Short mmCIF file of C-alpha atoms in Angstrom, two decimals:
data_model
loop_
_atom_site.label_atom_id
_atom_site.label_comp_id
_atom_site.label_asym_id
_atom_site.label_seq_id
_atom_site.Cartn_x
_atom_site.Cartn_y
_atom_site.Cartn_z
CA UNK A 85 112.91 106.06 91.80
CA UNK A 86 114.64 103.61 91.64
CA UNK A 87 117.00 105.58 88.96
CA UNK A 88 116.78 102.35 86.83
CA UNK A 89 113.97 103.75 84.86
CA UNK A 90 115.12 107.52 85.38
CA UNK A 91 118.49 106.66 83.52
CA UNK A 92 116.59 104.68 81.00
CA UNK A 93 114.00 107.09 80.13
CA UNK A 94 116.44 110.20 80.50
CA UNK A 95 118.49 108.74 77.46
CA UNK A 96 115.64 108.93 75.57
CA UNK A 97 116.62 112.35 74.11
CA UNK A 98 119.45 115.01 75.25
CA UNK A 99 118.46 116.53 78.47
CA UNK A 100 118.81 120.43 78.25
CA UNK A 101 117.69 122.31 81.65
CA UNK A 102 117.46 125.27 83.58
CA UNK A 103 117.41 125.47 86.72
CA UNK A 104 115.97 128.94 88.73
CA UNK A 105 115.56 129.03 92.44
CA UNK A 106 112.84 131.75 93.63
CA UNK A 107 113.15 131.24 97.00
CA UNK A 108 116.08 132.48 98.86
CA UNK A 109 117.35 130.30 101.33
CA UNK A 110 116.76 133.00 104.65
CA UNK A 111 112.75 132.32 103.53
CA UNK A 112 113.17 128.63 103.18
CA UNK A 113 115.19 128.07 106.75
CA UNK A 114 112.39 129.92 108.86
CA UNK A 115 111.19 128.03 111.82
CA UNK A 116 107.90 128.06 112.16
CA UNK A 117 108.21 124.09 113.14
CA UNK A 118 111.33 123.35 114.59
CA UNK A 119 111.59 119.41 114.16
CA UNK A 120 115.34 119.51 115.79
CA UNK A 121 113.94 118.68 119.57
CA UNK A 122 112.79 115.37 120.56
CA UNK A 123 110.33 117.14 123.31
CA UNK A 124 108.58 119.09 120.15
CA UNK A 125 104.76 118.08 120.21
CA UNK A 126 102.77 117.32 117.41
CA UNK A 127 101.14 120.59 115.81
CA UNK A 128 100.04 120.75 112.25
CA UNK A 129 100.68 119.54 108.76
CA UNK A 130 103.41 120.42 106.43
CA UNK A 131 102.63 121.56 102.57
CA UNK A 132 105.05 120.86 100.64
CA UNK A 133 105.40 122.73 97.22
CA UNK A 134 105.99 120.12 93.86
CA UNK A 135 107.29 121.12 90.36
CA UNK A 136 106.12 118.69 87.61
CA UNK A 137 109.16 118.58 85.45
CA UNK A 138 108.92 117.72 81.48
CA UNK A 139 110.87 114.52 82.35
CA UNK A 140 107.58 113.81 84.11
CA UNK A 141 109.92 113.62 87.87
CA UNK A 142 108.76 116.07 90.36
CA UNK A 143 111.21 118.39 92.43
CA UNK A 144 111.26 120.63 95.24
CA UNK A 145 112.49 123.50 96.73
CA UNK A 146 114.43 122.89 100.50
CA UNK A 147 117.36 124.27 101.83
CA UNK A 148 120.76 122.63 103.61
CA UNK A 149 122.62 124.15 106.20
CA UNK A 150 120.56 127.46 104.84
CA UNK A 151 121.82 126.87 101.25
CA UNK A 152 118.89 126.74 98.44
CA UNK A 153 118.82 123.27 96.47
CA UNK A 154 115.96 121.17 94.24
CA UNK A 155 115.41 118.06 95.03
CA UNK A 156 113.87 115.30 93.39
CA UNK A 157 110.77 114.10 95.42
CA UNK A 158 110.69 109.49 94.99
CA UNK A 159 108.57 107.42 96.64
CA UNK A 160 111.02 104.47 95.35
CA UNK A 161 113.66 105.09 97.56
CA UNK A 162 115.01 106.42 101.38
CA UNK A 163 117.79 107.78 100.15
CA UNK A 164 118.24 111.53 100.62
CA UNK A 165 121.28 112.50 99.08
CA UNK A 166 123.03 116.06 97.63
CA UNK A 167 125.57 116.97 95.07
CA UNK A 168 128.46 118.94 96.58
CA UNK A 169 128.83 122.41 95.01
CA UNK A 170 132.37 121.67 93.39
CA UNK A 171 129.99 120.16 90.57
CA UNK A 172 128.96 122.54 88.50
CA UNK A 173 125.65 123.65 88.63
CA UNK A 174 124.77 122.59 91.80
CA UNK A 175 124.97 124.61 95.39
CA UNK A 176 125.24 122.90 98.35
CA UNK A 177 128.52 123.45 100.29
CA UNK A 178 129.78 122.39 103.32
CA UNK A 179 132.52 125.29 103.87
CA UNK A 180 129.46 127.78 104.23
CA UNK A 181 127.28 126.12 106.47
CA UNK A 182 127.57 126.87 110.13
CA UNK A 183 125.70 123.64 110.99
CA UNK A 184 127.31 121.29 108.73
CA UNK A 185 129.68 118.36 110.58
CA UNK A 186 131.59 116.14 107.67
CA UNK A 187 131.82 112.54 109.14
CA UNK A 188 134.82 111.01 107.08
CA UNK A 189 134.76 107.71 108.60
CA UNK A 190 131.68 107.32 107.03
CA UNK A 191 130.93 106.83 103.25
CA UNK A 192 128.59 105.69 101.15
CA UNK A 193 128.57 104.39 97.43
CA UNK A 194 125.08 103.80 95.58
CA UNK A 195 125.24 101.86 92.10
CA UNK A 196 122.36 102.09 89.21
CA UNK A 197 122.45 100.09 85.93
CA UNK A 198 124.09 102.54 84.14
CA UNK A 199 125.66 105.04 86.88
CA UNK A 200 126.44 105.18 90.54
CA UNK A 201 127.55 108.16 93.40
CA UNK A 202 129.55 107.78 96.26
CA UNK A 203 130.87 110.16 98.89
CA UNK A 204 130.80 110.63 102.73
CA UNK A 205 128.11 111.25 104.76
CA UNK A 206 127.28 114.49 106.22
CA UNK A 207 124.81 116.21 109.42
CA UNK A 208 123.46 118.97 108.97
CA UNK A 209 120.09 121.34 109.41
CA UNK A 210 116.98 120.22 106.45
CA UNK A 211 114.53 122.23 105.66
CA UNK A 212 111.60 121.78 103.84
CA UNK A 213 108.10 122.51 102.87
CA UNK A 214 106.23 125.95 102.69
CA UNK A 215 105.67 125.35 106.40
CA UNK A 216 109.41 125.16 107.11
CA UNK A 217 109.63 121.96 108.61
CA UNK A 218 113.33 121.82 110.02
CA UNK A 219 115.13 118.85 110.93
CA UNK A 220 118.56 119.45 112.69
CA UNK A 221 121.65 117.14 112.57
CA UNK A 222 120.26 115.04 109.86
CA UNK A 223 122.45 112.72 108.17
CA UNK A 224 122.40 112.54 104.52
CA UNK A 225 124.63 111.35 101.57
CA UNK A 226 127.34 114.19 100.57
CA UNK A 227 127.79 113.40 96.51
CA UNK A 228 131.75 114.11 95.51
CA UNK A 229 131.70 111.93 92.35
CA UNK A 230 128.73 110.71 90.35
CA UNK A 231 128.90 109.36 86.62
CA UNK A 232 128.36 111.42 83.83
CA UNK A 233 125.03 109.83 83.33
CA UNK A 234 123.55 111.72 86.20
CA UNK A 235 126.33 114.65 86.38
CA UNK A 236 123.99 117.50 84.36
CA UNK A 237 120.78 116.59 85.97
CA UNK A 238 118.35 119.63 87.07
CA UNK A 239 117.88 118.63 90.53
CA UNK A 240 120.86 118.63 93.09
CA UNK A 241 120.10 115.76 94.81
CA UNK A 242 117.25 113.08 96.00
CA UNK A 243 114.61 113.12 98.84
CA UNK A 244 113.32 110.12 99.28
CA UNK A 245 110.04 109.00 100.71
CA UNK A 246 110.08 105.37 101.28
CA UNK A 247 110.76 102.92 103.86
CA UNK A 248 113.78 103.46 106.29
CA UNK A 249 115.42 99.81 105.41
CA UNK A 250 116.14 100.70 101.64
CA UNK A 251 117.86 104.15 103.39
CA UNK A 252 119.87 102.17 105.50
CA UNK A 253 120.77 99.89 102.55
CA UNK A 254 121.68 102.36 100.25
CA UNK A 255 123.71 105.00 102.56
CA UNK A 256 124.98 102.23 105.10
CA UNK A 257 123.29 104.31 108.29
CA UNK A 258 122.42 101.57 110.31
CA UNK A 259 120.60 103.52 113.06
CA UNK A 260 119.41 106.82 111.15
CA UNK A 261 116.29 107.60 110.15
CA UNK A 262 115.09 108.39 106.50
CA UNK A 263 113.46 112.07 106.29
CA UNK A 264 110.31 110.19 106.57
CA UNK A 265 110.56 108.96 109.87
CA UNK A 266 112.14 111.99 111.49
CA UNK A 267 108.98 113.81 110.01
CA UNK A 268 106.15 112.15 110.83
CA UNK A 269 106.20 111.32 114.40
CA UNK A 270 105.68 114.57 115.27
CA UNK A 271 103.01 115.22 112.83
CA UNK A 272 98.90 115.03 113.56
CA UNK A 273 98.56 111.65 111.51
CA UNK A 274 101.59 109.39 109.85
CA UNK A 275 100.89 109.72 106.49
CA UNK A 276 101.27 111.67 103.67
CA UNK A 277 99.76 112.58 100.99
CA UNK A 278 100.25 113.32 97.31
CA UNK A 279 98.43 116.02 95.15
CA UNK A 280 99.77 115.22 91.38
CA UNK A 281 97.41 115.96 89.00
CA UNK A 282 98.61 117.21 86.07
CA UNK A 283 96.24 119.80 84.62
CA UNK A 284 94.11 122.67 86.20
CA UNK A 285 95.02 125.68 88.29
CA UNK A 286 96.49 123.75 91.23
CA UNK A 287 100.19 123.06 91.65
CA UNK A 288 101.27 119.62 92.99
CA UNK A 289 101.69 119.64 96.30
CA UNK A 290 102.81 116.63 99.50
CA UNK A 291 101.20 117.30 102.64
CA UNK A 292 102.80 115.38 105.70
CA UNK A 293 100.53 114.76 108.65
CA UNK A 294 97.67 114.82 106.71
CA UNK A 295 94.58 114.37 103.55
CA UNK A 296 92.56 117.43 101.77
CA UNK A 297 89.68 115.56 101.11
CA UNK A 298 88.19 118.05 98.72
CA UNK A 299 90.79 116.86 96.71
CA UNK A 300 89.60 113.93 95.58
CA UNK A 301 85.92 111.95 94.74
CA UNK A 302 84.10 109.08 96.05
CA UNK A 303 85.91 106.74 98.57
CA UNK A 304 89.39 106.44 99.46
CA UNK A 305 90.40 102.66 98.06
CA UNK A 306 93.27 100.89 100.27
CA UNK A 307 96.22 98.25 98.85
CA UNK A 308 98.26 97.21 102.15
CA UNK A 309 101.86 97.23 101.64
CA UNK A 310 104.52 94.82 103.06
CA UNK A 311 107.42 96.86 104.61
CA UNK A 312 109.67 93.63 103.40
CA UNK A 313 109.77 95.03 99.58
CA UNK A 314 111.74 98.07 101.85
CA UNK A 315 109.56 100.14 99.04
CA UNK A 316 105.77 101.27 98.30
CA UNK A 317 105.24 98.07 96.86
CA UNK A 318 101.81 96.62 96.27
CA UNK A 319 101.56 93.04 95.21
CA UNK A 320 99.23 91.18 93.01
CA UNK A 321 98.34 94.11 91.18
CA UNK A 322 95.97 93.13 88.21
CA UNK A 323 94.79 94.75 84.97
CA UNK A 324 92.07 95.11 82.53
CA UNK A 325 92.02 96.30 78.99
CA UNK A 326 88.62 96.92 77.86
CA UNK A 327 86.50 93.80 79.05
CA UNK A 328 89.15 92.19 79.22
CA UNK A 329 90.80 90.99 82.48
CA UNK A 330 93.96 89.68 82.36
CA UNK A 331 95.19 86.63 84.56
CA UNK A 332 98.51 87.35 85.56
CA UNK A 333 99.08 89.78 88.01
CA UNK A 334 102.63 91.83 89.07
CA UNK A 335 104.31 93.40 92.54
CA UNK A 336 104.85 96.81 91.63
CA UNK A 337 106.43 99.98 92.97
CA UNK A 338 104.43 103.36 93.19
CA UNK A 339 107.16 105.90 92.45
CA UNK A 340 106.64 109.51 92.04
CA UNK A 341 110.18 109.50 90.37
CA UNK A 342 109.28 106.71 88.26
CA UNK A 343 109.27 108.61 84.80
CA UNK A 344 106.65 108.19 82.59
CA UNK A 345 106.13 104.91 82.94
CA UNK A 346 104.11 101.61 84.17
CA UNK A 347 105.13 98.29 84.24
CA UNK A 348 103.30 95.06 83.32
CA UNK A 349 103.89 91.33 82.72
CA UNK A 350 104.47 90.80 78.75
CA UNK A 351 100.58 89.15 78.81
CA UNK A 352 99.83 92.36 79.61
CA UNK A 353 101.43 94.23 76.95
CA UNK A 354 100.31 91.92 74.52
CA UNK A 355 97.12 92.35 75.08
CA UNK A 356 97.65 95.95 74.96
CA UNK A 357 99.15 97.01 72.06
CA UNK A 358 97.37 94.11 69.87
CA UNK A 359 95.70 96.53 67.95
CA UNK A 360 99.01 98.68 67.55
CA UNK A 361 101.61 98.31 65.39
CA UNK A 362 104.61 98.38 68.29
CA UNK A 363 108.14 98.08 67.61
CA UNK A 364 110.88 96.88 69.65
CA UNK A 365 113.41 99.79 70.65
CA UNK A 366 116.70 99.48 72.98
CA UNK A 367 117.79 102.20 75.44
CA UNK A 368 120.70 101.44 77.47
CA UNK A 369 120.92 97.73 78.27
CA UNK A 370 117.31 96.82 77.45
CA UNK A 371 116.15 95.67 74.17
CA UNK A 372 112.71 95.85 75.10
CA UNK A 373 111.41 99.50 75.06
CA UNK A 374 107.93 99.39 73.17
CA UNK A 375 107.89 102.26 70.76
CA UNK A 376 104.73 103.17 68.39
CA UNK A 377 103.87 105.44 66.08
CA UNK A 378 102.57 108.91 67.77
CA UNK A 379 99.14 108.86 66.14
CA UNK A 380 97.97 105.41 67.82
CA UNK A 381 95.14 105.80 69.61
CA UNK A 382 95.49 103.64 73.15
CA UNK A 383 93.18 102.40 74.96
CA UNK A 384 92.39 102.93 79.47
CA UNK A 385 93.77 100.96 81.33
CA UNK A 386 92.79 99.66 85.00
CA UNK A 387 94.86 98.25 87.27
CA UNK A 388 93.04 96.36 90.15
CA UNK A 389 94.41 97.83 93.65
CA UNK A 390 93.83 95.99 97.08
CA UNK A 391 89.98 97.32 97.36
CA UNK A 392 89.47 99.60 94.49
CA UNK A 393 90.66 100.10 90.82
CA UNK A 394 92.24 102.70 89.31
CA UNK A 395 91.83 103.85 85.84
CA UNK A 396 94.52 105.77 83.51
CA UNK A 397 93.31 107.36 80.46
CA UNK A 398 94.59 105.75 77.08
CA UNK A 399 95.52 109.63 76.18
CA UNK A 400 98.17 109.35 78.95
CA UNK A 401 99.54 106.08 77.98
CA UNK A 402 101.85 107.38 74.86
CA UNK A 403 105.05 108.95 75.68
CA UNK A 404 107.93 111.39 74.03
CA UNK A 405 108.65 111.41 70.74
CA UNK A 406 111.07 108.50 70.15
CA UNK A 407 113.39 110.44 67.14
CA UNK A 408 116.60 108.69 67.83
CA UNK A 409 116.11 105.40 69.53
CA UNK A 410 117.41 102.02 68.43
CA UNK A 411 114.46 99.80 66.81
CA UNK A 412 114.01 95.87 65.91
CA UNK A 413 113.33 96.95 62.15
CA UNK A 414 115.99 99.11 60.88
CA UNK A 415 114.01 99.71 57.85
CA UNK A 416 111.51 101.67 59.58
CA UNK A 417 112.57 105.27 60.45
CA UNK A 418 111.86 106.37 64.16
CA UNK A 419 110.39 109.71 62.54
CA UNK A 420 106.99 109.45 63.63
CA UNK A 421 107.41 107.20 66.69
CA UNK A 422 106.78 107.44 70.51
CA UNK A 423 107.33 105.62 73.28
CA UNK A 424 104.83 103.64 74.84
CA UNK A 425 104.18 104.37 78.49
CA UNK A 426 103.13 100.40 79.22
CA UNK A 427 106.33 99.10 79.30
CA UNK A 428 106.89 95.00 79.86
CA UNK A 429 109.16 94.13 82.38
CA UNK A 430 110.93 90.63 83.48
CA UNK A 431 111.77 88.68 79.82
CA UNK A 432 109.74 89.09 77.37
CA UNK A 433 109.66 85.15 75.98
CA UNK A 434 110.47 86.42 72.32
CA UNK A 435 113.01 88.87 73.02
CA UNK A 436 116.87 88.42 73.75
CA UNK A 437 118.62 90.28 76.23
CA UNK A 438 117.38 91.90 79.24
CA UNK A 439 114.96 93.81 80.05
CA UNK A 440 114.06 95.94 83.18
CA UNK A 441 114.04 93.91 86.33
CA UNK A 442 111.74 96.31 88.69
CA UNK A 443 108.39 97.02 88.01
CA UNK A 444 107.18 100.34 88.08
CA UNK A 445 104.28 102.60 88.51
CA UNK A 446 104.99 106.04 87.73
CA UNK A 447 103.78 109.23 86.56
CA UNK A 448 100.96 108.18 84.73
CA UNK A 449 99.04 107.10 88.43
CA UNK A 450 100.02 110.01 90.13
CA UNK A 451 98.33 112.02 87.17
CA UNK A 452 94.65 110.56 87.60
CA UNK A 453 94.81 109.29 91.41
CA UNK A 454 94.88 111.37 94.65
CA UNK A 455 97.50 109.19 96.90
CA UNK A 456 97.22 108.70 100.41
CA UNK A 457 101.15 107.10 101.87
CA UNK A 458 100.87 105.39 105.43
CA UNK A 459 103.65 104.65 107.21
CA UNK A 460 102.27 103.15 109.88
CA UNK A 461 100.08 100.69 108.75
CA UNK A 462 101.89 100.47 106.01
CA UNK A 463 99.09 100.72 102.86
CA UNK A 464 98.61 102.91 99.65
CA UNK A 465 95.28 104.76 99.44
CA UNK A 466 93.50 106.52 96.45
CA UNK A 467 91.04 108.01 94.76
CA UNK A 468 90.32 110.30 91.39
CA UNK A 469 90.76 113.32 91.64
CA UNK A 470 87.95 115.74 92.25
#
């Protein structure tokens, strides 16, 4: 994610989880593909197994140093990262893994807008996927203090998906390689692919090394990316509303930890929500969070992709309930509200204060769009779902 819009969003409303692990962590350290030996050849694919969370994020099961955790699975960052087990509720600890070397002279400190974690870095044994992809003596953030923003999360830690620069950048490892990369050169293809829909009997699922194309109808369209954003970032995306095109166009981030959430230009938005009567709310330090009231009815919207466009149903585009959020008009109760899940970004010319600097693509995408990640080239490929 780029946790800007996961701390925003998760102050929408008090976060109250459980957390159960099925899998123990002797079934999720098998090794069925051994990634720990430079020699290994390429052999097959690895599945790995997604849970949609109600904060719209999805998670997965791996385990560290054979120790169970969840991670949160983001396309908007490199960084993998885990919560020692001194915090409570998480489970990761170094004292009972065999495999686990602590290396003190180095440390790493990651801000947000509204939190940050720091610790040391630590090597150890991954393992992930229901194909038990292992990856020995990789080096990962080790989480000792984190701000009470992100302390009671249900996940214990990140895995992230994107480029190797913004992993370097974040954990200072100037010659390690993000999860990613230690993955997919010994995979049949270097990509991989996202299964996300939410609704139907399948669970969401990544597959490294390769595409289901039963998955997904018609032809695959293709966005290039530019490895210089350091994230899945397309540029120039447009949108329509309707028959109506709109003329200015943003660089955006596709981020399965994005939240529910997409971000336009404020032309955009106006266009919109011109039929709705939006309010202003403020969440953290932006004064710009369009809230509506809950029985607006929204229309699709299309954003214009490289070679293709992809289309998100209007009945995707309202978000949570909006009960306790700041709002422009103080007269007007937030009983009845929601958030909106278009969401301006930049400076909204009317507005004072700031408002979120990234733009974002988030859950709503990954809902309606089968979503093909190559590293190599690098581009963004989809399609709707079958």
């Amino acid at each position: 994610m780029r946790l800007t819009q996961f701390l925003l969003f998760t102050l929408q409303s008090y976060i109250v989880s459980t957390r159960v692990l099925s899998k123990k962590a002797s079934r999720l350290t098998g090794d069925s593909l051994s990634l720990g030996s430079p020699a290994l050849a390429p052999t097959a694919t690895v599945v790995v197994p997604l849970k949609q969370t109600e904060y719209h994020w999805v998670t997965t099961e791996a385990a560290i140093g054979g120790q169970p955790v969840v991670l949160l699975v983001d396309t908007g960052s490199s960084s993998f990262w885990v919560t020692a087990s001194s915090t409570p509720g998480h489970s990761y600890d170094t004292n009972v893994s065999s495999t686990a070397h602590l290396l003190y002279n180095k440390t790493f400190h990651q801000s947000f807008p509204h939190a940050s974690v720091s610790g040391i870095i630590v090597k150890d044994t991954v393992s992930v996927g229901s194909e038990y992809a292992i990856v020995r003596d990789f080096e990962f953030g080790f989480v000792d203090q984190k701000s009470a923003a992100i302390a009671d999360q249900p996940f214990d830690g990140f895995i992230g998906l994107g480029f190797p620069q913004t992993h370097q950048e974040e954990l200072s490892l100037a010659s390690n390689p993000s999860l990613t990369e230690a993955l997919l050169p010994r995979l049949p293809s270097p990509v991989f692919s996202a299964y996300l829909k939410n609704s139907g009997p399948n669970p969401p699922y990544l597959k490294f090394g390769g595409i289901d194309d039963a998955k997904y109808t018609g032809p695959l369209a293709k966005v290039f990316i530019s490895r210089s954003t350091n994230r899945w970032t397309a540029s120039n995306v447009g949108f329509s509303i309707g028959n109506q095109t709109m003329e200015e166009t943003a660089d955006l981030v596709f981020d399965t930890g994005g939240d529910n959430y997409i971000s336009a230009p404020y032309s955009v938005i106006a266009e919109y929500y011109k039929d709705i009567a939006i309010q202003w709310g403020s969440m953290g330090s932006s004064n710009c969070t369009v809230i509506l009231p809950c029985d607006s009815k929204l229309p699709d919207l299309e954003m214009h992709l490289g070679s293709g466009t992809a289309k998100v149903r209007g009945e995707l585009m309202k978000g949570k309930t909006a009960s306790g959020t700041g709002s422009s008009n103080p007269a007007i109760s937030s009983s009845g509200l929601c958030f909106g899940v278009l969401q301006p970004f930049g400076d909204p010319p009317e507005l004072l204060g700031n408002c979120q600097k990234l733009g974002l693509v988030g859950a709503p995408f990954f809902y309606e769009q089968y979503t093909v990640f190559n590293i190599d080239e690098p581009s963004l490929s989809y399609a709707p779902y079958a």
